[in-house]
GROMACS .gro file of C-alpha atoms in nm:
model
  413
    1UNK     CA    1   6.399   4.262   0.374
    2UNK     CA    2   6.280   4.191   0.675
    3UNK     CA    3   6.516   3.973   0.904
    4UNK     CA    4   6.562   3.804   1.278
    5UNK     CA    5   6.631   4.057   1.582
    6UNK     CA    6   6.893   3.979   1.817
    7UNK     CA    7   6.827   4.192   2.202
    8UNK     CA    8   7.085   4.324   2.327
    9UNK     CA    9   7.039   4.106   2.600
   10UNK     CA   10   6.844   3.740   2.682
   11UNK     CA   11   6.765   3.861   3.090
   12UNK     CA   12   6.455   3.622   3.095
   13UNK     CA   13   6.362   3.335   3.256
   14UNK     CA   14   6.116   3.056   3.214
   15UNK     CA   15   5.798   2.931   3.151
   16UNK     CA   16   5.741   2.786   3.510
   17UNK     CA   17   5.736   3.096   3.633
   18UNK     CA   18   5.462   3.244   3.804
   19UNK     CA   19   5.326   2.909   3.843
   20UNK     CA   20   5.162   2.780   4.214
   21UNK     CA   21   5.462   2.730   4.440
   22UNK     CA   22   5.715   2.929   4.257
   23UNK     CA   23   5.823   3.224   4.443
   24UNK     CA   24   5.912   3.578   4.199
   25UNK     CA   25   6.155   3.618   4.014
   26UNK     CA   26   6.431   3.839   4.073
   27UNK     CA   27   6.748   4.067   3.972
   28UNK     CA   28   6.593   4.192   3.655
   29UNK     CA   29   6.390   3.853   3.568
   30UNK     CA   30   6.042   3.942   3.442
   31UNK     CA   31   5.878   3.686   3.628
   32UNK     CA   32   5.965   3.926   3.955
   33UNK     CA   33   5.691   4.126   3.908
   34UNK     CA   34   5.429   3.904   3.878
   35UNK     CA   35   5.326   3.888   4.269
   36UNK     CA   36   5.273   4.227   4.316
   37UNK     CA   37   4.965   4.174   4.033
   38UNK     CA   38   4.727   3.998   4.260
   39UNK     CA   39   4.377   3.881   4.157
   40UNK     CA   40   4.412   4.002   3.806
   41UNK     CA   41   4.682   3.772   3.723
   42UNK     CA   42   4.501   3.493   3.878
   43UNK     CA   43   4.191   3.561   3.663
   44UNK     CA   44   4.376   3.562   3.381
   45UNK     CA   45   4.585   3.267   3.445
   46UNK     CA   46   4.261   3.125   3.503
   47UNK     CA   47   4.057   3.266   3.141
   48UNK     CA   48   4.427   3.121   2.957
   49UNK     CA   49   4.405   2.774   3.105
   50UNK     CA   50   4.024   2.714   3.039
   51UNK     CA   51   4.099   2.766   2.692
   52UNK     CA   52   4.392   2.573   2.632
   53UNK     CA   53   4.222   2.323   2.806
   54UNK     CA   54   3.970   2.369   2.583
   55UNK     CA   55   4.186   2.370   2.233
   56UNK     CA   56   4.198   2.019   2.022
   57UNK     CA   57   4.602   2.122   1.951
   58UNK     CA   58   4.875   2.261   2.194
   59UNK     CA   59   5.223   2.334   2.067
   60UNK     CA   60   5.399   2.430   2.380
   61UNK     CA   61   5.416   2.277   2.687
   62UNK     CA   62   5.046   2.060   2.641
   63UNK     CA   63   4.759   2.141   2.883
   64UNK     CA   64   4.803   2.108   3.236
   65UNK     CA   65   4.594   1.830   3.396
   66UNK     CA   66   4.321   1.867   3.664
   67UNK     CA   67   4.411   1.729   4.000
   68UNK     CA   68   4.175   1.458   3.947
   69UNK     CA   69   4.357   1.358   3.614
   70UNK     CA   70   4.674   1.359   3.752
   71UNK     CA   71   4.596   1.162   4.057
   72UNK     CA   72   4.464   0.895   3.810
   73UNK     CA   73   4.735   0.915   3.562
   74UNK     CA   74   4.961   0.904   3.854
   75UNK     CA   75   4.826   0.547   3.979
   76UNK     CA   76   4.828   0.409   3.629
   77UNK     CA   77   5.162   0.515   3.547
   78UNK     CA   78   5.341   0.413   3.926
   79UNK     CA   79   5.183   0.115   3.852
   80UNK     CA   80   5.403  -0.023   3.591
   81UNK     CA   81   5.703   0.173   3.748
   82UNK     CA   82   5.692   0.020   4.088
   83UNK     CA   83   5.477  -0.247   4.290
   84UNK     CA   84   5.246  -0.076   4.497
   85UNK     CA   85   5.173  -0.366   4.730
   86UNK     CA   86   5.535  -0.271   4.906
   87UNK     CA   87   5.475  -0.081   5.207
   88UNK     CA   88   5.500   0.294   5.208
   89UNK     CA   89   5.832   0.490   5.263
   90UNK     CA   90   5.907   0.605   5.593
   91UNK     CA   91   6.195   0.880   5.634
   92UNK     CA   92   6.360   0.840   5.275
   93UNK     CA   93   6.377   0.431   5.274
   94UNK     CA   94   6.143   0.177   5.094
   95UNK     CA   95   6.059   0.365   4.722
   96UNK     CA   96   6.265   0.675   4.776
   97UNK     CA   97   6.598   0.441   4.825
   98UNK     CA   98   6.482   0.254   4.489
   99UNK     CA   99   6.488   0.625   4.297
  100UNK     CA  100   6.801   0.735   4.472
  101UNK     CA  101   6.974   0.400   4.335
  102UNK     CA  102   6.809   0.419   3.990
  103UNK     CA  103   6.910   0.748   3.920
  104UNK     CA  104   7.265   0.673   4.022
  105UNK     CA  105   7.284   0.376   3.797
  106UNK     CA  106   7.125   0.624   3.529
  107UNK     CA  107   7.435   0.836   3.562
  108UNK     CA  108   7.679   0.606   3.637
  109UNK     CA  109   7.786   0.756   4.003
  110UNK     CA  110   7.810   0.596   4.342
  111UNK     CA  111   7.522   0.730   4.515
  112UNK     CA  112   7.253   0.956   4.530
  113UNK     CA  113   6.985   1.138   4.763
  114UNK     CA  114   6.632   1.242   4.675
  115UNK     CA  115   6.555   1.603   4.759
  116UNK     CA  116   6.185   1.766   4.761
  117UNK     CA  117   6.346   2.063   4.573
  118UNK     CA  118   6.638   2.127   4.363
  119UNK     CA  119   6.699   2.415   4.510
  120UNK     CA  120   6.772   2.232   4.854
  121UNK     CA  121   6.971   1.967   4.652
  122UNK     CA  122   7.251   2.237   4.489
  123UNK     CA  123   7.240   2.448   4.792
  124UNK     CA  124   7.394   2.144   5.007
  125UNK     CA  125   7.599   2.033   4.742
  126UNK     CA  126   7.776   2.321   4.671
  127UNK     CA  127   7.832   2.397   5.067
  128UNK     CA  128   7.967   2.060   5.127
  129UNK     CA  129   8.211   2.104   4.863
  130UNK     CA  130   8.340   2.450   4.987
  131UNK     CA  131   8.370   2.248   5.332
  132UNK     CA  132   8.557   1.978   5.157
  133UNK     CA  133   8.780   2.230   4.917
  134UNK     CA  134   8.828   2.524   5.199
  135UNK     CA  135   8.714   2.792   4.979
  136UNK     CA  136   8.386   2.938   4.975
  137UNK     CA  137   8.400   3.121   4.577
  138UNK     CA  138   8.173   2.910   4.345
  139UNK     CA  139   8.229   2.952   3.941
  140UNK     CA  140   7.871   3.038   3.780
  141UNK     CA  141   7.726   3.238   3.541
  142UNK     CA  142   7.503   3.564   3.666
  143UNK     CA  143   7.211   3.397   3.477
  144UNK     CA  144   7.247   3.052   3.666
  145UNK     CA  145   6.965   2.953   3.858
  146UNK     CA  146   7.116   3.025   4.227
  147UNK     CA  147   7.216   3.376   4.157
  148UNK     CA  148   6.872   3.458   3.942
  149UNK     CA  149   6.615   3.248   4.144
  150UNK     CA  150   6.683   3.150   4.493
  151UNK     CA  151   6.683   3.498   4.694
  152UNK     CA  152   7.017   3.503   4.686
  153UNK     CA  153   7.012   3.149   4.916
  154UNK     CA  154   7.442   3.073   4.848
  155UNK     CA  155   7.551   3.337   5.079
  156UNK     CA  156   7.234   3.397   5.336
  157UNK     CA  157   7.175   3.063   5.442
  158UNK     CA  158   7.518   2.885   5.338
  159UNK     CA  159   7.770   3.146   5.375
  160UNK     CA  160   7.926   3.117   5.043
  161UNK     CA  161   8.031   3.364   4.777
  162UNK     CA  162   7.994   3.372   4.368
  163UNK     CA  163   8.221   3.518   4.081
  164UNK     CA  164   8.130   3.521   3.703
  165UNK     CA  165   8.333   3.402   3.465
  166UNK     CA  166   8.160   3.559   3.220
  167UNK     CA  167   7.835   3.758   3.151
  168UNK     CA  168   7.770   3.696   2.802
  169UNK     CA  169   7.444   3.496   2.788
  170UNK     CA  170   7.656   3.153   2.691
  171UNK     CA  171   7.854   2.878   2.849
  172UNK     CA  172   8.182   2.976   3.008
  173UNK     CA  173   8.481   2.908   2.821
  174UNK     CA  174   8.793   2.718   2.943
  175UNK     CA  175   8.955   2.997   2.866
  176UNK     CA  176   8.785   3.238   3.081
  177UNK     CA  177   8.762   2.978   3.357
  178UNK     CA  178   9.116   2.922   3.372
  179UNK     CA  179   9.204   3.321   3.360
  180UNK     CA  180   8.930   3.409   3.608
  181UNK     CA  181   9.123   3.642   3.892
  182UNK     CA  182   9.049   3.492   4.183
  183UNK     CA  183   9.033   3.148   4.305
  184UNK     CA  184   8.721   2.931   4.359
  185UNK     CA  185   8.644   2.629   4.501
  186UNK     CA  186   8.399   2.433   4.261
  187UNK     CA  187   8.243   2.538   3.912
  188UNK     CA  188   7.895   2.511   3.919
  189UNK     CA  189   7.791   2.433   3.517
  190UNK     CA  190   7.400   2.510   3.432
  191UNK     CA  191   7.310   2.212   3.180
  192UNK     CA  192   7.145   2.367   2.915
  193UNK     CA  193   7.178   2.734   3.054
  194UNK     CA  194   6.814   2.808   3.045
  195UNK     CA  195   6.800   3.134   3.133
  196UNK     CA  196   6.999   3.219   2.810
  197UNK     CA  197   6.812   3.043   2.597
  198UNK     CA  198   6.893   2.698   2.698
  199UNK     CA  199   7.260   2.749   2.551
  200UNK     CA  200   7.480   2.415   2.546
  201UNK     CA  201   7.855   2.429   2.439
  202UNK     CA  202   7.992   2.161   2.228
  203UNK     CA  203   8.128   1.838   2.384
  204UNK     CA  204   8.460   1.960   2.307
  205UNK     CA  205   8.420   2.314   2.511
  206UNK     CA  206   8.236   2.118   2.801
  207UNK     CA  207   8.534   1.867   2.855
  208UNK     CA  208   8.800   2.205   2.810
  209UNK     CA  209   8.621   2.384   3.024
  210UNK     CA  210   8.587   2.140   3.333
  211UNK     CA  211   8.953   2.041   3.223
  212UNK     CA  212   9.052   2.438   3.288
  213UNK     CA  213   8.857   2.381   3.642
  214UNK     CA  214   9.061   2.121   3.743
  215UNK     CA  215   9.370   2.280   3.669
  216UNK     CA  216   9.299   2.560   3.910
  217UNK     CA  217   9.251   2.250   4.184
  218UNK     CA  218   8.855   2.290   4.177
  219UNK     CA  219   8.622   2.042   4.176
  220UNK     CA  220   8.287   2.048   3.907
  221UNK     CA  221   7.907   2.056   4.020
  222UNK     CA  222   7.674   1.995   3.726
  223UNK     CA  223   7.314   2.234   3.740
  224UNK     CA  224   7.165   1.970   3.558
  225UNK     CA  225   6.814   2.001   3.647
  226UNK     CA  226   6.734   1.906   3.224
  227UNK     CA  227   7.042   1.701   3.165
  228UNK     CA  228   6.798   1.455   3.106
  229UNK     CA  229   6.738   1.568   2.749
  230UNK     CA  230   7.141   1.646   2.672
  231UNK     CA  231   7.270   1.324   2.539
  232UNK     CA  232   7.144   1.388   2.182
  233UNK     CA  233   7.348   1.698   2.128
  234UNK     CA  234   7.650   1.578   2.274
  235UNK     CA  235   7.608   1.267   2.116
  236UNK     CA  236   7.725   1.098   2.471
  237UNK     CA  237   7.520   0.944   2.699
  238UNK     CA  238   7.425   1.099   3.034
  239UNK     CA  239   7.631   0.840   3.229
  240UNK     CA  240   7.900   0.994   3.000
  241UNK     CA  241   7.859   1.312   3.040
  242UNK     CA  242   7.790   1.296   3.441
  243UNK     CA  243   8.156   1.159   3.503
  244UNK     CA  244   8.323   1.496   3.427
  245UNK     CA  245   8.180   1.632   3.727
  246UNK     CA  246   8.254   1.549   4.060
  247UNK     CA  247   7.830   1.583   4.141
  248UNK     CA  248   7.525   1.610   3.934
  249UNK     CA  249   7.203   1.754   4.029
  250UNK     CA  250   6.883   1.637   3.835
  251UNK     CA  251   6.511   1.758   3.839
  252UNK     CA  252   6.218   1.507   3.794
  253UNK     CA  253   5.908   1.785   3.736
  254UNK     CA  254   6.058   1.937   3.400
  255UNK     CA  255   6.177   1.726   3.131
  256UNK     CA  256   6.010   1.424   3.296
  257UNK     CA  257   5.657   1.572   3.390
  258UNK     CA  258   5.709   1.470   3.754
  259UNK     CA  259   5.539   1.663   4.033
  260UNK     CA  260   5.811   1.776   4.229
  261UNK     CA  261   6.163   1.649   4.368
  262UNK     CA  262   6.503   1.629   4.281
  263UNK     CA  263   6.847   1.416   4.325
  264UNK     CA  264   7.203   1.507   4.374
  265UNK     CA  265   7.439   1.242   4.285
  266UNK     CA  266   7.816   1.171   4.336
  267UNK     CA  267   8.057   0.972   4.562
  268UNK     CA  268   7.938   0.791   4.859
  269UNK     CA  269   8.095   0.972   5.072
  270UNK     CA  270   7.952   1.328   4.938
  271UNK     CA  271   7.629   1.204   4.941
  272UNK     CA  272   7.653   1.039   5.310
  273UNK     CA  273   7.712   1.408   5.399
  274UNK     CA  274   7.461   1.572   5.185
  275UNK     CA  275   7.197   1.337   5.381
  276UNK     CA  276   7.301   1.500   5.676
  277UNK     CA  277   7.268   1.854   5.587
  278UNK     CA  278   6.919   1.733   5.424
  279UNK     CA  279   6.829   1.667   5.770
  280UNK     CA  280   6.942   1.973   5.898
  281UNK     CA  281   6.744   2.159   5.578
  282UNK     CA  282   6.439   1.980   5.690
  283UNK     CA  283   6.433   1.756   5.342
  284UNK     CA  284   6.338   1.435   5.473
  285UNK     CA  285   5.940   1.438   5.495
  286UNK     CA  286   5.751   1.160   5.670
  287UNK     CA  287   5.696   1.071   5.319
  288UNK     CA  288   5.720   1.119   4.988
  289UNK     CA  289   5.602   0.825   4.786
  290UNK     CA  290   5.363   1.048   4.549
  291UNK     CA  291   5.628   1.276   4.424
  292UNK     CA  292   5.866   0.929   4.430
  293UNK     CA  293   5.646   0.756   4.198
  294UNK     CA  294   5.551   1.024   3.954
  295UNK     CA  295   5.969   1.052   3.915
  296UNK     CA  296   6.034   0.688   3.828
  297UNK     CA  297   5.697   0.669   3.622
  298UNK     CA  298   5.867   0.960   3.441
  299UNK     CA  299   6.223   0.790   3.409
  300UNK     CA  300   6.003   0.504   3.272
  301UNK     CA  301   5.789   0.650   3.047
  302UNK     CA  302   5.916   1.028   2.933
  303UNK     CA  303   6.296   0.972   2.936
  304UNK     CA  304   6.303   0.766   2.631
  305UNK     CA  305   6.050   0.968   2.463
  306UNK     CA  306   6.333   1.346   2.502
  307UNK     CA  307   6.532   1.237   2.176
  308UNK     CA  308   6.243   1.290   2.001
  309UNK     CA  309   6.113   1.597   2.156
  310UNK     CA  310   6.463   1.709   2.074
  311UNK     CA  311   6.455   1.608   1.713
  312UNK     CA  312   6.127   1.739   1.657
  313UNK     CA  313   6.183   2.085   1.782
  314UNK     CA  314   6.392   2.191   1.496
  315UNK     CA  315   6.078   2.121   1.284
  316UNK     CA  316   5.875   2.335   1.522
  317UNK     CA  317   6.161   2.619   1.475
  318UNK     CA  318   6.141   2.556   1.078
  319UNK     CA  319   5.794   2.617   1.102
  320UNK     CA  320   5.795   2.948   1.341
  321UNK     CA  321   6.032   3.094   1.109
  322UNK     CA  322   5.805   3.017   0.806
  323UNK     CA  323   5.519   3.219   1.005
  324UNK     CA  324   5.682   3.478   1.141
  325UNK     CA  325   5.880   3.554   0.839
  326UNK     CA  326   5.743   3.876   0.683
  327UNK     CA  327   5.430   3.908   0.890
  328UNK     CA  328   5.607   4.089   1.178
  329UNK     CA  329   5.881   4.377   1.203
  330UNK     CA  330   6.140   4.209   1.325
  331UNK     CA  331   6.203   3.824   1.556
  332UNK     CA  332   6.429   3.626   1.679
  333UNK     CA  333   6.429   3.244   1.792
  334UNK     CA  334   6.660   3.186   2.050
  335UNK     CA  335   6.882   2.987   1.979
  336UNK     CA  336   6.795   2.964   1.540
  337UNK     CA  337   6.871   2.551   1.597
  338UNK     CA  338   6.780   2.460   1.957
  339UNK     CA  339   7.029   2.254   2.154
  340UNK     CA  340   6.716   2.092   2.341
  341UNK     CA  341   6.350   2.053   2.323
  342UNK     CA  342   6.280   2.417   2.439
  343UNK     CA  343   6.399   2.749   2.321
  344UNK     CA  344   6.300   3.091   2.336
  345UNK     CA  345   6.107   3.319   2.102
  346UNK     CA  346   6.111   3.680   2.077
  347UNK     CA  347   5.856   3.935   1.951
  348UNK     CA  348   5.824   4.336   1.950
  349UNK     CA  349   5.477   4.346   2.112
  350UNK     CA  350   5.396   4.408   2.495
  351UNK     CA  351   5.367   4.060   2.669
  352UNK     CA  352   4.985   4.175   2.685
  353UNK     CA  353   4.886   4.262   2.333
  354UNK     CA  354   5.069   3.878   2.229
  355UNK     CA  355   4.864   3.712   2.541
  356UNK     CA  356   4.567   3.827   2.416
  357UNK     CA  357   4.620   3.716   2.058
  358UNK     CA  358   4.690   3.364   2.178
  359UNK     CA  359   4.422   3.394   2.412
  360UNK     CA  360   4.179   3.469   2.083
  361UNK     CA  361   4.320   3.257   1.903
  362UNK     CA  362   4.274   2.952   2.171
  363UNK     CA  363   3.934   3.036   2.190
  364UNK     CA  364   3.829   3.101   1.801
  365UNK     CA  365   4.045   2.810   1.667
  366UNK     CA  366   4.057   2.551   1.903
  367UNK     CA  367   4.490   2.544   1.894
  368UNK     CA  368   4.742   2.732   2.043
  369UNK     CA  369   5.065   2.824   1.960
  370UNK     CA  370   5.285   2.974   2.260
  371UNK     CA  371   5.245   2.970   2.617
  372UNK     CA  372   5.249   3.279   2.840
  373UNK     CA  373   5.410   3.569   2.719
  374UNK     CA  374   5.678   3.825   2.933
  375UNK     CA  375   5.820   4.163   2.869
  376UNK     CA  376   6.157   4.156   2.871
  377UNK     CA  377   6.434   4.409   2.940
  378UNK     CA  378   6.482   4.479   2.631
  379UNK     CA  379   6.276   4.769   2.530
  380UNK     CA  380   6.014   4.688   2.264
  381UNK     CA  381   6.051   4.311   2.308
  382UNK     CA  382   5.826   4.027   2.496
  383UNK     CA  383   5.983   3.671   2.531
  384UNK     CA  384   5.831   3.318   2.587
  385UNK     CA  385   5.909   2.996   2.583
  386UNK     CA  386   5.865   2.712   2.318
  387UNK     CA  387   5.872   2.307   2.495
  388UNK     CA  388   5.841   2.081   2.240
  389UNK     CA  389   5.636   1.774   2.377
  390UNK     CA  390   5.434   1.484   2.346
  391UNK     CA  391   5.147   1.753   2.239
  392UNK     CA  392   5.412   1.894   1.981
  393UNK     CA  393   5.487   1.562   1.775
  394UNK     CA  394   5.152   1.612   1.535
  395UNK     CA  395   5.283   1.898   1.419
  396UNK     CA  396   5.339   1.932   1.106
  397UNK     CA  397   5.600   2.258   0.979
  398UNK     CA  398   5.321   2.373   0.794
  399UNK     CA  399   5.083   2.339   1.085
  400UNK     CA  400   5.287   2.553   1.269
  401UNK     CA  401   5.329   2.795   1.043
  402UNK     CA  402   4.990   2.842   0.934
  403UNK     CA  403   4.919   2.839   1.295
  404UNK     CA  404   5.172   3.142   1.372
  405UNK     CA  405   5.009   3.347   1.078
  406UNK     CA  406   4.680   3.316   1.247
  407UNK     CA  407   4.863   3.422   1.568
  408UNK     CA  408   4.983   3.735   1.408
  409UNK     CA  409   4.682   3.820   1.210
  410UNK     CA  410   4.507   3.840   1.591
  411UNK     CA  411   4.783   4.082   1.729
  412UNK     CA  412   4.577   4.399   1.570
  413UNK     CA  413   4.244   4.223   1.653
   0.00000   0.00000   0.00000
């Protein structure tokens, strides 16, 4: 009988990878080896998104826009967001001060600062708390986003240091936070995990585990750069679950289909100081009021619309199961009942054989089932990721199943 694989290992990353203004991947990811690939990637990337443009259905992720449509969907949207007969923002005040103060109402914290990336944002917020604590050691996991995709940014620009809790491709436990042996300074918490499969621990675990931080006198720093689509699995709200961490990060150009930009939130105080070291990073353009907009069109418009998305992607699992179930050797979705609105799936084909079917199958059928595909570290097996979106919701579970069969019936094509 033919059954779900589990790797040995997750070791992938995401599908924004590889994508204009994302630098490689690294440490193992398979995204690293993308820019070494040149013009043939970019022809390809080019063939894939002509076609999806091109399909009637999309099941993962929905097509990306033209610049053209996004600059007009951009003006419609801001429009009902914020009035755009205020004068423009000069140095972070006017509509960047009106995010920064939404956002913090949003997750029920003192004060906030809008960053152009998130990597900027956690960077500063992790080195003013090892200012503030006197220890440099931050808590993560190996497959957080600092250690897998910023160049290794914690200790060569800020000095600081990390140790691993654990390396099994979950949430920490309390119990291995509080017998980790060596002290730290802060706990830095990935919200989902992504890189494992956008892995969430219960409510119970989360609240032992920062509990167990606090006990060794260390303060908590929440990655939560898609918190925004957490609530429904903990069954709290986010201003709920932001006040068991001393600061939050949050991301505006995932979950909410912004362009770009990013918050950190906390006390007044922390966030007085982040400002200045946002200076010194050189975060504080002239302006910013595009990227601004697009984030508080998306708090307006996508936020409420994640509990669905969330709901809806266990229907998209059902139905990828249904497909995949005796027409290939061996699969795994990752994880079987997604915390979120995004999982991973696994197949034994090279990432180019399984691009190519979807590529066919864009182009012969008008739909598409999975985005880009990536070989993994596991020998044998490619990975991608499933977001279930807007584009997602007239799906039925047989859709996607009959869908996935015509997928695999164009592997041997």
């Amino acid at each position: 009988m033919l059954r779900e694989c589990v790797p040995a290992s997750p070791g992938v990353h995401g599908m924004d990878a590889g994508q204009p203004g994302n630098p490689p991947r690294q440490k193992g990811s398979p995204w690293g080896r993308i820019g070494a690939m040149g013009n043939a990637i970019d022809d390809e990337k080019a063939a894939r998104l002509a076609a999806v443009r091109a399909c009637d259905r999309v099941l993962s992720g929905g097509k990306r826009p033209l610049m053209r449509e996004r600059l007009e969907r951009l003006v419609a949207e801001s429009a009902a967001a914020y009035d755009l007969d205020l004068p423009l923002d000069m140095y972070g005040d006017g509509v960047v001060a009106t995010l920064e103060q939404r956002v913090a109402e949003l997750l029920g914290l003192e004060a906030a600062a809008f960053f152009p990336t998130g990597t900027m944002a956690q960077q500063v917020a992790l080195r003013c708390w090892a200012g503030r604590t006197g220890n440099p050691a931050v808590a993560l996991h190996p497959l957080a986003h600092p250690e897998v995709h910023e160049r290794d940014a914690l200790s060569v620009v800020s000095g600081l240091r990390t140790v691993h809790p654990t390396t099994a491709p979950r949430m920490p436990t309390a119990e291995e936070i509080r017998n980790l042996d060596e002290p730290f300074g802060t706990l830095m918490l990935e919200l989902p995990l992504r890189d494992a499969g956008f892995q969430l621990p219960t409510w119970e675990e989360l609240t032992a585990t920062v509990a167990a931080a606090r006990d060794r006198d260390a303060v908590v720093h929440f990655d939560g750069a898609r918190l925004w689509e957490c609530p429904p699995h903990f069954g709290h709200s986010l201003a709920e679950i932001a006040d068991l961490a001393d600061s939050v990060y949050v991301s505006f150009y995932k979950s909410l289909d912004g362009i770009a930009g990013a918050v950190l939130a906390g006390p007044a105080d922390l966030i007085a100081e982040a400002k200045a070291w946002r200076h010194r990073y050189g975060g504080l353009p002239f302006q910013q009021f595009p990227t601004v907009l697009a984030a508080l069109a998306g708090l307006e418009n996508e936020l409420p619309r994640l509990p669905s998305y969330v709901a809806h992607a266990k229907n998209v699992v059902e139905g990828l199961r249904d497909g995949l179930e005796g027409a290939v050797p061996f699969f795994r979705i990752n994880p079987p009942v997604p915390f979120t609105h995004q999982f991973q799936v696994w197949l034994p084909y090279p990432a180019s054989v399984l691009d190519a079917a979807g590529l066919r199958q864009a182009l012969e059928t008008k739909s598409v089932v999975f985005g880009k595909w990536f070989d993994s570290e596991v020998p044998g097996m490619s990975v991608t990721e499933v977001t279930v979106a807007a584009s997602a919701l007239e799906w039925t579970v047989d859709d996607v199943a009959e869908a996935v069969r015509a997928f695999v019936e164009r592997l041997d094509a």
